[in-house]
Amino acid sequence: MDFMTDRDVQKYMEDGYVVLDGLLTPRECDELRQRMAEIVDRMDVPGHCRTTFSTSHDEQLQTQGNADYFITSGDKIRFFFEKGVFDDKGEFIVPKQRSLNKVGHALHAYEPLYKQVTHSPKIQGMAKKLGLMSPVILQSMFIFKQPGFGGEVTPHQDATFLYTEPLGRVMGLWVALEDATVNNGCLWFIPGSHTSGISRRMVRTPKGTFPLTDFRGREQAYADERFVAAPVKKGGVVLIHGEVVHRSAVNTSEDSRHVYTFHLMEAQDTRWSPDNWLQPTEELPFPPLYTK
């Protein structure tokens, strides 16, 4: 039996997203979380995170360090922290495992367990069912959504950050490694909002200028009542069209909401924008999803 039914495909096409249960077993979820705990345990905290502020110049240097660290993370495994987890001497004021917002953006390339999940038969089957001819993997992230303060993600469209010509070639896969509920910060969508293009783009600025990225256009205002919650059971996956508007709230619960998420692009007859923050490198061209 196909993991994804014709009805699921129809829902994805109509709404711009669909929730599918049972992509991973609970044990597979726990293995991915355990591996991430090991990675975090061994991480070297990047120097710019530990910058001590004494002048506005220090703050500027840290901002530049952060930006540079982010924009060069497409082919690496790097660490992005929640606000306020370091004191003014650059020491942790929360437990290390609770300090992170996300780890990205090349888990799919360098971490065997994550690579295996990304290329799994079920994922390849879904991509084929959706008619993808030459899907490639753009990026991957582990998102922690820490209990009590895992940050809000404001309404956005993924194609703002991952722009293609034509549009409609990017899809996110958002795998719940723990139950994602209304209380711990599950995703919310505006069904059908994927059909009218995008209003904002994040672009690289010309070489030698700062900031390294900037926004063109602006995010529209969306009425709260248009959003529909999309809770997911542990092991389930949400398929997210590149232009569907979605958000998630702060995690005010006592439970984390760990997620493994990655983006695919249909490479056939598609132009990846050279203005996107994320660019393929010699070390890591965007790898094909379908393994021979």
PDB file of C-alpha atoms in Angstrom:
ATOM      1  CA  MET A   1       0.000   0.000   0.000  1.00  0.00           C
ATOM      2  CA  ASP A   2       1.267   3.494  -0.831  1.00  0.00           C
ATOM      3  CA  PHE A   3       2.171   5.614   2.186  1.00  0.00           C
ATOM      4  CA  MET A   4       0.498   8.559   0.447  1.00  0.00           C
ATOM      5  CA  THR A   5      -2.998   8.145  -1.037  1.00  0.00           C
ATOM      6  CA  ASP A   6      -4.606   9.965  -3.979  1.00  0.00           C
ATOM      7  CA  ARG A   7      -6.758  11.802  -1.427  1.00  0.00           C
ATOM      8  CA  ASP A   8      -3.588  13.020   0.337  1.00  0.00           C
ATOM      9  CA  VAL A   9      -2.226  14.310  -2.975  1.00  0.00           C
ATOM     10  CA  GLN A  10      -5.510  16.103  -3.653  1.00  0.00           C
ATOM     11  CA  LYS A  11      -5.463  17.706  -0.187  1.00  0.00           C
ATOM     12  CA  TYR A  12      -1.877  18.862  -0.705  1.00  0.00           C
ATOM     13  CA  MET A  13      -2.767  20.400  -4.073  1.00  0.00           C
ATOM     14  CA  GLU A  14      -5.892  22.130  -2.710  1.00  0.00           C
ATOM     15  CA  ASP A  15      -4.672  23.304   0.694  1.00  0.00           C
ATOM     16  CA  GLY A  16      -0.919  23.621   0.157  1.00  0.00           C
ATOM     17  CA  TYR A  17      -0.160  21.154   2.961  1.00  0.00           C
ATOM     18  CA  VAL A  18      -1.104  17.708   4.206  1.00  0.00           C
ATOM     19  CA  VAL A  19      -0.442  15.800   7.458  1.00  0.00           C
ATOM     20  CA  LEU A  20       0.491  12.116   7.110  1.00  0.00           C
ATOM     21  CA  ASP A  21       0.794   9.782  10.091  1.00  0.00           C
ATOM     22  CA  GLY A  22       3.391   7.067  10.544  1.00  0.00           C
ATOM     23  CA  LEU A  23       6.373   8.095   8.430  1.00  0.00           C
ATOM     24  CA  LEU A  24       8.708   6.956  11.220  1.00  0.00           C
ATOM     25  CA  THR A  25       8.302   4.518  14.082  1.00  0.00           C
ATOM     26  CA  PRO A  26       8.605   5.876  17.644  1.00  0.00           C
ATOM     27  CA  ARG A  27      11.941   4.087  17.890  1.00  0.00           C
ATOM     28  CA  GLU A  28      13.289   5.778  14.736  1.00  0.00           C
ATOM     29  CA  CYS A  29      12.222   9.140  16.197  1.00  0.00           C
ATOM     30  CA  ASP A  30      14.058   8.378  19.437  1.00  0.00           C
ATOM     31  CA  GLU A  31      17.205   7.363  17.548  1.00  0.00           C
ATOM     32  CA  LEU A  32      17.252  10.681  15.668  1.00  0.00           C
ATOM     33  CA  ARG A  33      16.749  12.595  18.922  1.00  0.00           C
ATOM     34  CA  GLN A  34      19.454  10.567  20.677  1.00  0.00           C
ATOM     35  CA  ARG A  35      21.914  11.238  17.873  1.00  0.00           C
ATOM     36  CA  MET A  36      21.151  14.970  18.082  1.00  0.00           C
ATOM     37  CA  ALA A  37      21.729  14.901  21.856  1.00  0.00           C
ATOM     38  CA  GLU A  38      25.190  13.447  21.146  1.00  0.00           C
ATOM     39  CA  ILE A  39      25.934  16.116  18.523  1.00  0.00           C
ATOM     40  CA  VAL A  40      24.891  18.882  20.942  1.00  0.00           C
ATOM     41  CA  ASP A  41      26.896  17.328  23.745  1.00  0.00           C
ATOM     42  CA  ARG A  42      30.031  17.509  21.632  1.00  0.00           C
ATOM     43  CA  MET A  43      29.396  20.881  19.966  1.00  0.00           C
ATOM     44  CA  ASP A  44      31.928  23.673  20.034  1.00  0.00           C
ATOM     45  CA  VAL A  45      30.077  26.895  20.708  1.00  0.00           C
ATOM     46  CA  PRO A  46      31.044  29.323  17.939  1.00  0.00           C
ATOM     47  CA  GLY A  47      33.145  32.263  19.141  1.00  0.00           C
ATOM     48  CA  HIS A  48      30.746  34.986  18.004  1.00  0.00           C
ATOM     49  CA  CYS A  49      28.079  33.561  20.345  1.00  0.00           C
ATOM     50  CA  ARG A  50      30.342  34.123  23.310  1.00  0.00           C
ATOM     51  CA  THR A  51      31.240  37.718  22.463  1.00  0.00           C
ATOM     52  CA  THR A  52      31.157  39.900  25.583  1.00  0.00           C
ATOM     53  CA  PHE A  53      29.344  43.175  24.965  1.00  0.00           C
ATOM     54  CA  SER A  54      31.141  46.216  26.221  1.00  0.00           C
ATOM     55  CA  THR A  55      30.570  48.579  23.290  1.00  0.00           C
ATOM     56  CA  SER A  56      28.174  48.908  20.395  1.00  0.00           C
ATOM     57  CA  HIS A  57      31.115  47.925  18.177  1.00  0.00           C
ATOM     58  CA  ASP A  58      31.212  44.523  19.941  1.00  0.00           C
ATOM     59  CA  GLU A  59      27.527  44.112  19.267  1.00  0.00           C
ATOM     60  CA  GLN A  60      28.036  44.947  15.604  1.00  0.00           C
ATOM     61  CA  LEU A  61      30.851  42.386  15.367  1.00  0.00           C
ATOM     62  CA  GLN A  62      28.609  39.750  16.899  1.00  0.00           C
ATOM     63  CA  THR A  63      25.793  40.587  14.486  1.00  0.00           C
ATOM     64  CA  GLN A  64      28.219  40.265  11.580  1.00  0.00           C
ATOM     65  CA  GLY A  65      29.617  37.022  13.013  1.00  0.00           C
ATOM     66  CA  ASN A  66      26.111  35.590  13.326  1.00  0.00           C
ATOM     67  CA  ALA A  67      25.228  36.592   9.773  1.00  0.00           C
ATOM     68  CA  ASP A  68      28.400  35.144   8.311  1.00  0.00           C
ATOM     69  CA  TYR A  69      28.000  31.920  10.315  1.00  0.00           C
ATOM     70  CA  PHE A  70      24.434  31.555   8.987  1.00  0.00           C
ATOM     71  CA  ILE A  71      25.079  32.390   5.337  1.00  0.00           C
ATOM     72  CA  THR A  72      27.940  29.862   5.107  1.00  0.00           C
ATOM     73  CA  SER A  73      26.037  27.050   6.882  1.00  0.00           C
ATOM     74  CA  GLY A  74      24.395  25.441   3.842  1.00  0.00           C
ATOM     75  CA  ASP A  75      27.025  22.709   3.537  1.00  0.00           C
ATOM     76  CA  LYS A  76      27.806  22.356   7.248  1.00  0.00           C
ATOM     77  CA  ILE A  77      26.285  21.293  10.561  1.00  0.00           C
ATOM     78  CA  ARG A  78      26.003  24.442  12.659  1.00  0.00           C
ATOM     79  CA  PHE A  79      24.352  25.613  15.871  1.00  0.00           C
ATOM     80  CA  PHE A  80      21.787  28.401  16.253  1.00  0.00           C
ATOM     81  CA  PHE A  81      20.822  29.448  19.772  1.00  0.00           C
ATOM     82  CA  GLU A  82      17.696  30.824  21.386  1.00  0.00           C
ATOM     83  CA  LYS A  83      17.924  34.428  22.607  1.00  0.00           C
ATOM     84  CA  GLY A  84      19.140  34.981  26.157  1.00  0.00           C
ATOM     85  CA  VAL A  85      20.863  31.633  26.769  1.00  0.00           C
ATOM     86  CA  PHE A  86      24.313  33.188  27.386  1.00  0.00           C
ATOM     87  CA  ASP A  87      25.286  35.610  30.155  1.00  0.00           C
ATOM     88  CA  ASP A  88      27.351  38.716  29.432  1.00  0.00           C
ATOM     89  CA  LYS A  89      30.536  36.652  29.735  1.00  0.00           C
ATOM     90  CA  GLY A  90      29.347  34.241  27.064  1.00  0.00           C
ATOM     91  CA  GLU A  91      28.599  31.369  29.480  1.00  0.00           C
ATOM     92  CA  PHE A  92      25.416  29.261  29.333  1.00  0.00           C
ATOM     93  CA  ILE A  93      22.677  30.266  31.759  1.00  0.00           C
ATOM     94  CA  VAL A  94      20.481  27.327  30.721  1.00  0.00           C
ATOM     95  CA  PRO A  95      21.486  23.659  30.255  1.00  0.00           C
ATOM     96  CA  LYS A  96      23.325  23.157  26.951  1.00  0.00           C
ATOM     97  CA  GLN A  97      20.669  20.767  25.606  1.00  0.00           C
ATOM     98  CA  ARG A  98      18.001  23.430  26.246  1.00  0.00           C
ATOM     99  CA  SER A  99      19.922  26.310  24.631  1.00  0.00           C
ATOM    100  CA  LEU A 100      19.403  25.661  20.940  1.00  0.00           C
ATOM    101  CA  ASN A 101      16.800  26.912  18.496  1.00  0.00           C
ATOM    102  CA  LYS A 102      18.035  24.739  15.632  1.00  0.00           C
ATOM    103  CA  VAL A 103      20.927  22.849  14.068  1.00  0.00           C
ATOM    104  CA  GLY A 104      21.422  23.125  10.284  1.00  0.00           C
ATOM    105  CA  HIS A 105      21.687  22.984   7.350  1.00  0.00           C
ATOM    106  CA  ALA A 106      23.390  19.807   6.047  1.00  0.00           C
ATOM    107  CA  LEU A 107      22.355  17.007   8.416  1.00  0.00           C
ATOM    108  CA  HIS A 108      20.968  15.171   5.362  1.00  0.00           C
ATOM    109  CA  ALA A 109      24.450  15.012   3.834  1.00  0.00           C
ATOM    110  CA  TYR A 110      26.776  14.296   6.753  1.00  0.00           C
ATOM    111  CA  GLU A 111      24.771  12.472   9.420  1.00  0.00           C
ATOM    112  CA  PRO A 112      24.050   8.846   8.398  1.00  0.00           C
ATOM    113  CA  LEU A 113      20.800   8.461  10.385  1.00  0.00           C
ATOM    114  CA  TYR A 114      19.384  11.695   8.988  1.00  0.00           C
ATOM    115  CA  LYS A 115      20.568  10.847   5.490  1.00  0.00           C
ATOM    116  CA  GLN A 116      18.818   7.477   5.700  1.00  0.00           C
ATOM    117  CA  VAL A 117      15.503   9.054   6.757  1.00  0.00           C
ATOM    118  CA  THR A 118      15.753  11.763   4.080  1.00  0.00           C
ATOM    119  CA  HIS A 119      16.248   9.210   1.285  1.00  0.00           C
ATOM    120  CA  SER A 120      13.909   6.596   2.776  1.00  0.00           C
ATOM    121  CA  PRO A 121      11.661   4.558   0.443  1.00  0.00           C
ATOM    122  CA  LYS A 122       8.556   6.265   1.900  1.00  0.00           C
ATOM    123  CA  ILE A 123       9.944   9.749   1.162  1.00  0.00           C
ATOM    124  CA  GLN A 124      11.029   8.732  -2.339  1.00  0.00           C
ATOM    125  CA  GLY A 125       7.604   7.155  -2.873  1.00  0.00           C
ATOM    126  CA  MET A 126       5.824  10.370  -1.821  1.00  0.00           C
ATOM    127  CA  ALA A 127       7.964  12.468  -4.162  1.00  0.00           C
ATOM    128  CA  LYS A 128       7.169  10.105  -7.048  1.00  0.00           C
ATOM    129  CA  LYS A 129       3.464  10.120  -6.166  1.00  0.00           C
ATOM    130  CA  LEU A 130       3.572  13.937  -6.401  1.00  0.00           C
ATOM    131  CA  GLY A 131       5.167  13.636  -9.836  1.00  0.00           C
ATOM    132  CA  LEU A 132       8.615  14.969  -8.960  1.00  0.00           C
ATOM    133  CA  MET A 133      11.058  13.996 -11.726  1.00  0.00           C
ATOM    134  CA  SER A 134      14.429  15.194 -10.415  1.00  0.00           C
ATOM    135  CA  PRO A 135      14.027  16.265  -6.795  1.00  0.00           C
ATOM    136  CA  VAL A 136      17.142  17.506  -4.982  1.00  0.00           C
ATOM    137  CA  ILE A 137      17.629  18.180  -1.276  1.00  0.00           C
ATOM    138  CA  LEU A 138      18.234  21.857  -0.528  1.00  0.00           C
ATOM    139  CA  GLN A 139      18.736  21.921   3.232  1.00  0.00           C
ATOM    140  CA  SER A 140      17.840  20.213   6.493  1.00  0.00           C
ATOM    141  CA  MET A 141      17.378  21.304  10.096  1.00  0.00           C
ATOM    142  CA  PHE A 142      16.695  19.898  13.526  1.00  0.00           C
ATOM    143  CA  ILE A 143      14.338  22.312  15.308  1.00  0.00           C
ATOM    144  CA  PHE A 144      14.085  22.063  19.098  1.00  0.00           C
ATOM    145  CA  LYS A 145      11.180  24.361  20.072  1.00  0.00           C
ATOM    146  CA  GLN A 146      12.397  24.309  23.673  1.00  0.00           C
ATOM    147  CA  PRO A 147       9.868  23.999  26.522  1.00  0.00           C
ATOM    148  CA  GLY A 148       8.849  27.331  28.054  1.00  0.00           C
ATOM    149  CA  PHE A 149      10.536  29.581  25.519  1.00  0.00           C
ATOM    150  CA  GLY A 150      10.908  27.906  22.113  1.00  0.00           C
ATOM    151  CA  GLY A 151      10.482  30.995  19.926  1.00  0.00           C
ATOM    152  CA  GLU A 152       7.494  32.002  17.837  1.00  0.00           C
ATOM    153  CA  VAL A 153       7.831  31.678  14.060  1.00  0.00           C
ATOM    154  CA  THR A 154       5.819  34.482  12.449  1.00  0.00           C
ATOM    155  CA  PRO A 155       3.659  33.928   9.341  1.00  0.00           C
ATOM    156  CA  HIS A 156       5.840  33.272   6.299  1.00  0.00           C
ATOM    157  CA  GLN A 157       6.173  31.349   3.034  1.00  0.00           C
ATOM    158  CA  ASP A 158       9.231  29.141   2.555  1.00  0.00           C
ATOM    159  CA  ALA A 159       9.712  30.456  -1.004  1.00  0.00           C
ATOM    160  CA  THR A 160      10.561  33.847   0.535  1.00  0.00           C
ATOM    161  CA  PHE A 161      13.867  32.222   1.541  1.00  0.00           C
ATOM    162  CA  LEU A 162      14.111  29.468  -1.091  1.00  0.00           C
ATOM    163  CA  TYR A 163      13.098  31.207  -4.314  1.00  0.00           C
ATOM    164  CA  THR A 164      12.838  29.481  -7.680  1.00  0.00           C
ATOM    165  CA  GLU A 165      11.761  30.385 -11.192  1.00  0.00           C
ATOM    166  CA  PRO A 166       9.104  29.267 -11.781  1.00  0.00           C
ATOM    167  CA  LEU A 167       7.619  29.187  -8.279  1.00  0.00           C
ATOM    168  CA  GLY A 168       5.940  26.018  -7.030  1.00  0.00           C
ATOM    169  CA  ARG A 169       9.081  23.865  -7.169  1.00  0.00           C
ATOM    170  CA  VAL A 170       9.930  23.720  -3.459  1.00  0.00           C
ATOM    171  CA  MET A 171       8.344  21.502  -0.806  1.00  0.00           C
ATOM    172  CA  GLY A 172       9.136  21.234   2.890  1.00  0.00           C
ATOM    173  CA  LEU A 173       8.883  17.949   4.800  1.00  0.00           C
ATOM    174  CA  TRP A 174       8.416  18.491   8.509  1.00  0.00           C
ATOM    175  CA  VAL A 175       8.867  15.303  10.543  1.00  0.00           C
ATOM    176  CA  ALA A 176       7.561  15.301  14.133  1.00  0.00           C
ATOM    177  CA  LEU A 177      10.029  13.458  16.398  1.00  0.00           C
ATOM    178  CA  GLU A 178       7.679  14.144  19.336  1.00  0.00           C
ATOM    179  CA  ASP A 179       3.953  14.921  19.347  1.00  0.00           C
ATOM    180  CA  ALA A 180       3.409  18.449  18.011  1.00  0.00           C
ATOM    181  CA  THR A 181       0.322  19.929  19.689  1.00  0.00           C
ATOM    182  CA  VAL A 182      -1.441  23.272  19.954  1.00  0.00           C
ATOM    183  CA  ASN A 183       0.186  23.625  23.398  1.00  0.00           C
ATOM    184  CA  ASN A 184       3.808  22.984  22.422  1.00  0.00           C
ATOM    185  CA  GLY A 185       3.904  25.003  19.216  1.00  0.00           C
ATOM    186  CA  CYS A 186       2.558  22.952  16.280  1.00  0.00           C
ATOM    187  CA  LEU A 187       2.287  24.508  12.817  1.00  0.00           C
ATOM    188  CA  TRP A 188      -0.726  26.588  11.725  1.00  0.00           C
ATOM    189  CA  PHE A 189      -1.626  27.082   8.043  1.00  0.00           C
ATOM    190  CA  ILE A 190      -3.873  29.236   5.889  1.00  0.00           C
ATOM    191  CA  PRO A 191      -5.380  26.520   3.643  1.00  0.00           C
ATOM    192  CA  GLY A 192      -5.240  27.429  -0.042  1.00  0.00           C
ATOM    193  CA  SER A 193      -2.815  30.340   0.458  1.00  0.00           C
ATOM    194  CA  HIS A 194      -0.234  28.760  -1.875  1.00  0.00           C
ATOM    195  CA  THR A 195      -1.780  29.942  -5.128  1.00  0.00           C
ATOM    196  CA  SER A 196      -1.059  33.670  -5.264  1.00  0.00           C
ATOM    197  CA  GLY A 197       2.738  33.890  -5.321  1.00  0.00           C
ATOM    198  CA  ILE A 198       4.900  35.532  -2.673  1.00  0.00           C
ATOM    199  CA  SER A 199       5.082  39.067  -1.344  1.00  0.00           C
ATOM    200  CA  ARG A 200       8.567  39.064   0.145  1.00  0.00           C
ATOM    201  CA  ARG A 201      12.006  37.742  -0.762  1.00  0.00           C
ATOM    202  CA  MET A 202      15.150  37.376   1.298  1.00  0.00           C
ATOM    203  CA  VAL A 203      18.159  38.038  -0.960  1.00  0.00           C
ATOM    204  CA  ARG A 204      21.933  38.172  -0.674  1.00  0.00           C
ATOM    205  CA  THR A 205      23.242  41.728  -0.833  1.00  0.00           C
ATOM    206  CA  PRO A 206      26.158  42.633  -3.133  1.00  0.00           C
ATOM    207  CA  LYS A 207      29.553  41.288  -2.034  1.00  0.00           C
ATOM    208  CA  GLY A 208      31.330  43.466   0.514  1.00  0.00           C
ATOM    209  CA  THR A 209      28.156  45.067   1.891  1.00  0.00           C
ATOM    210  CA  PHE A 210      26.475  44.546   5.247  1.00  0.00           C
ATOM    211  CA  PRO A 211      23.977  43.182   6.186  1.00  0.00           C
ATOM    212  CA  LEU A 212      24.711  40.053   4.108  1.00  0.00           C
ATOM    213  CA  THR A 213      21.022  39.524   3.366  1.00  0.00           C
ATOM    214  CA  ASP A 214      18.074  41.846   3.004  1.00  0.00           C
ATOM    215  CA  PHE A 215      14.343  41.636   2.298  1.00  0.00           C
ATOM    216  CA  ARG A 216      12.611  42.815  -0.858  1.00  0.00           C
ATOM    217  CA  GLY A 217       8.907  43.487  -0.462  1.00  0.00           C
ATOM    218  CA  ARG A 218       7.081  42.875   2.794  1.00  0.00           C
ATOM    219  CA  GLU A 219       5.102  40.154   4.512  1.00  0.00           C
ATOM    220  CA  GLN A 220       1.377  40.718   4.242  1.00  0.00           C
ATOM    221  CA  ALA A 221      -0.774  40.948   7.353  1.00  0.00           C
ATOM    222  CA  TYR A 222      -2.905  37.837   7.823  1.00  0.00           C
ATOM    223  CA  ALA A 223      -6.009  37.623  10.001  1.00  0.00           C
ATOM    224  CA  ASP A 224      -5.556  35.181  12.891  1.00  0.00           C
ATOM    225  CA  GLU A 225      -8.838  33.412  12.230  1.00  0.00           C
ATOM    226  CA  ARG A 226      -7.653  32.262   8.793  1.00  0.00           C
ATOM    227  CA  PHE A 227      -5.036  29.946  10.366  1.00  0.00           C
ATOM    228  CA  VAL A 228      -5.868  26.293  11.005  1.00  0.00           C
ATOM    229  CA  ALA A 229      -3.822  24.218  13.472  1.00  0.00           C
ATOM    230  CA  ALA A 230      -1.996  21.140  12.149  1.00  0.00           C
ATOM    231  CA  PRO A 231      -1.119  18.948  15.130  1.00  0.00           C
ATOM    232  CA  VAL A 232       0.994  15.882  14.278  1.00  0.00           C
ATOM    233  CA  LYS A 233       1.635  12.678  16.171  1.00  0.00           C
ATOM    234  CA  LYS A 234       5.198  11.549  16.839  1.00  0.00           C
ATOM    235  CA  GLY A 235       6.531   9.964  13.631  1.00  0.00           C
ATOM    236  CA  GLY A 236       4.114  11.866  11.363  1.00  0.00           C
ATOM    237  CA  VAL A 237       5.126  14.271   8.606  1.00  0.00           C
ATOM    238  CA  VAL A 238       3.659  17.490   7.225  1.00  0.00           C
ATOM    239  CA  LEU A 239       4.235  18.255   3.531  1.00  0.00           C
ATOM    240  CA  ILE A 240       4.467  22.013   3.062  1.00  0.00           C
ATOM    241  CA  HIS A 241       4.098  23.754  -0.311  1.00  0.00           C
ATOM    242  CA  GLY A 242       6.733  26.468  -0.788  1.00  0.00           C
ATOM    243  CA  GLU A 243       4.108  29.221  -1.006  1.00  0.00           C
ATOM    244  CA  VAL A 244       1.608  28.205   1.674  1.00  0.00           C
ATOM    245  CA  VAL A 245       1.452  30.705   4.561  1.00  0.00           C
ATOM    246  CA  HIS A 246       2.242  29.106   7.917  1.00  0.00           C
ATOM    247  CA  ARG A 247       3.420  29.974  11.410  1.00  0.00           C
ATOM    248  CA  SER A 248       3.956  28.477  14.850  1.00  0.00           C
ATOM    249  CA  ALA A 249       3.447  29.957  18.312  1.00  0.00           C
ATOM    250  CA  VAL A 250       5.826  30.139  21.256  1.00  0.00           C
ATOM    251  CA  ASN A 251       6.110  26.848  23.132  1.00  0.00           C
ATOM    252  CA  THR A 252       4.700  27.726  26.543  1.00  0.00           C
ATOM    253  CA  SER A 253       4.327  24.071  27.577  1.00  0.00           C
ATOM    254  CA  GLU A 254       6.710  21.911  29.583  1.00  0.00           C
ATOM    255  CA  ASP A 255       7.379  19.643  26.587  1.00  0.00           C
ATOM    256  CA  SER A 256       9.844  20.174  23.775  1.00  0.00           C
ATOM    257  CA  ARG A 257       8.670  19.810  20.157  1.00  0.00           C
ATOM    258  CA  HIS A 258      11.603  18.265  18.331  1.00  0.00           C
ATOM    259  CA  VAL A 259      11.352  18.194  14.561  1.00  0.00           C
ATOM    260  CA  TYR A 260      13.525  17.088  11.662  1.00  0.00           C
ATOM    261  CA  THR A 261      12.697  19.139   8.592  1.00  0.00           C
ATOM    262  CA  PHE A 262      14.141  19.368   5.097  1.00  0.00           C
ATOM    263  CA  HIS A 263      13.310  20.948   1.743  1.00  0.00           C
ATOM    264  CA  LEU A 264      13.142  19.411  -1.696  1.00  0.00           C
ATOM    265  CA  MET A 265      13.223  21.182  -5.047  1.00  0.00           C
ATOM    266  CA  GLU A 266      12.102  19.817  -8.399  1.00  0.00           C
ATOM    267  CA  ALA A 267      15.319  20.525 -10.335  1.00  0.00           C
ATOM    268  CA  GLN A 268      13.949  19.717 -13.783  1.00  0.00           C
ATOM    269  CA  ASP A 269      13.286  22.939 -15.739  1.00  0.00           C
ATOM    270  CA  THR A 270      13.816  25.026 -12.590  1.00  0.00           C
ATOM    271  CA  ARG A 271      16.180  27.919 -11.946  1.00  0.00           C
ATOM    272  CA  TRP A 272      17.464  28.199  -8.380  1.00  0.00           C
ATOM    273  CA  SER A 273      17.900  31.905  -7.674  1.00  0.00           C
ATOM    274  CA  PRO A 274      21.545  33.000  -7.306  1.00  0.00           C
ATOM    275  CA  ASP A 275      20.182  35.653  -4.880  1.00  0.00           C
ATOM    276  CA  ASN A 276      19.037  33.053  -2.324  1.00  0.00           C
ATOM    277  CA  TRP A 277      21.029  32.947   0.933  1.00  0.00           C
ATOM    278  CA  LEU A 278      21.500  29.206   0.408  1.00  0.00           C
ATOM    279  CA  GLN A 279      23.763  28.212  -2.469  1.00  0.00           C
ATOM    280  CA  PRO A 280      25.129  24.822  -3.534  1.00  0.00           C
ATOM    281  CA  THR A 281      28.906  24.530  -3.072  1.00  0.00           C
ATOM    282  CA  GLU A 282      31.646  22.423  -4.639  1.00  0.00           C
ATOM    283  CA  GLU A 283      31.784  20.422  -1.401  1.00  0.00           C
ATOM    284  CA  LEU A 284      28.023  19.931  -1.415  1.00  0.00           C
ATOM    285  CA  PRO A 285      26.014  20.325  -4.621  1.00  0.00           C
ATOM    286  CA  PHE A 286      22.291  19.790  -3.899  1.00  0.00           C
ATOM    287  CA  PRO A 287      22.106  15.956  -3.692  1.00  0.00           C
ATOM    288  CA  PRO A 288      19.447  14.069  -5.714  1.00  0.00           C
ATOM    289  CA  LEU A 289      16.681  12.526  -3.587  1.00  0.00           C
ATOM    290  CA  TYR A 290      16.335   9.412  -5.755  1.00  0.00           C
ATOM    291  CA  THR A 291      19.188   7.080  -5.027  1.00  0.00           C
ATOM    292  CA  LYS A 292      19.999   4.598  -7.756  1.00  0.00           C
TER     293      LYS A 292
END
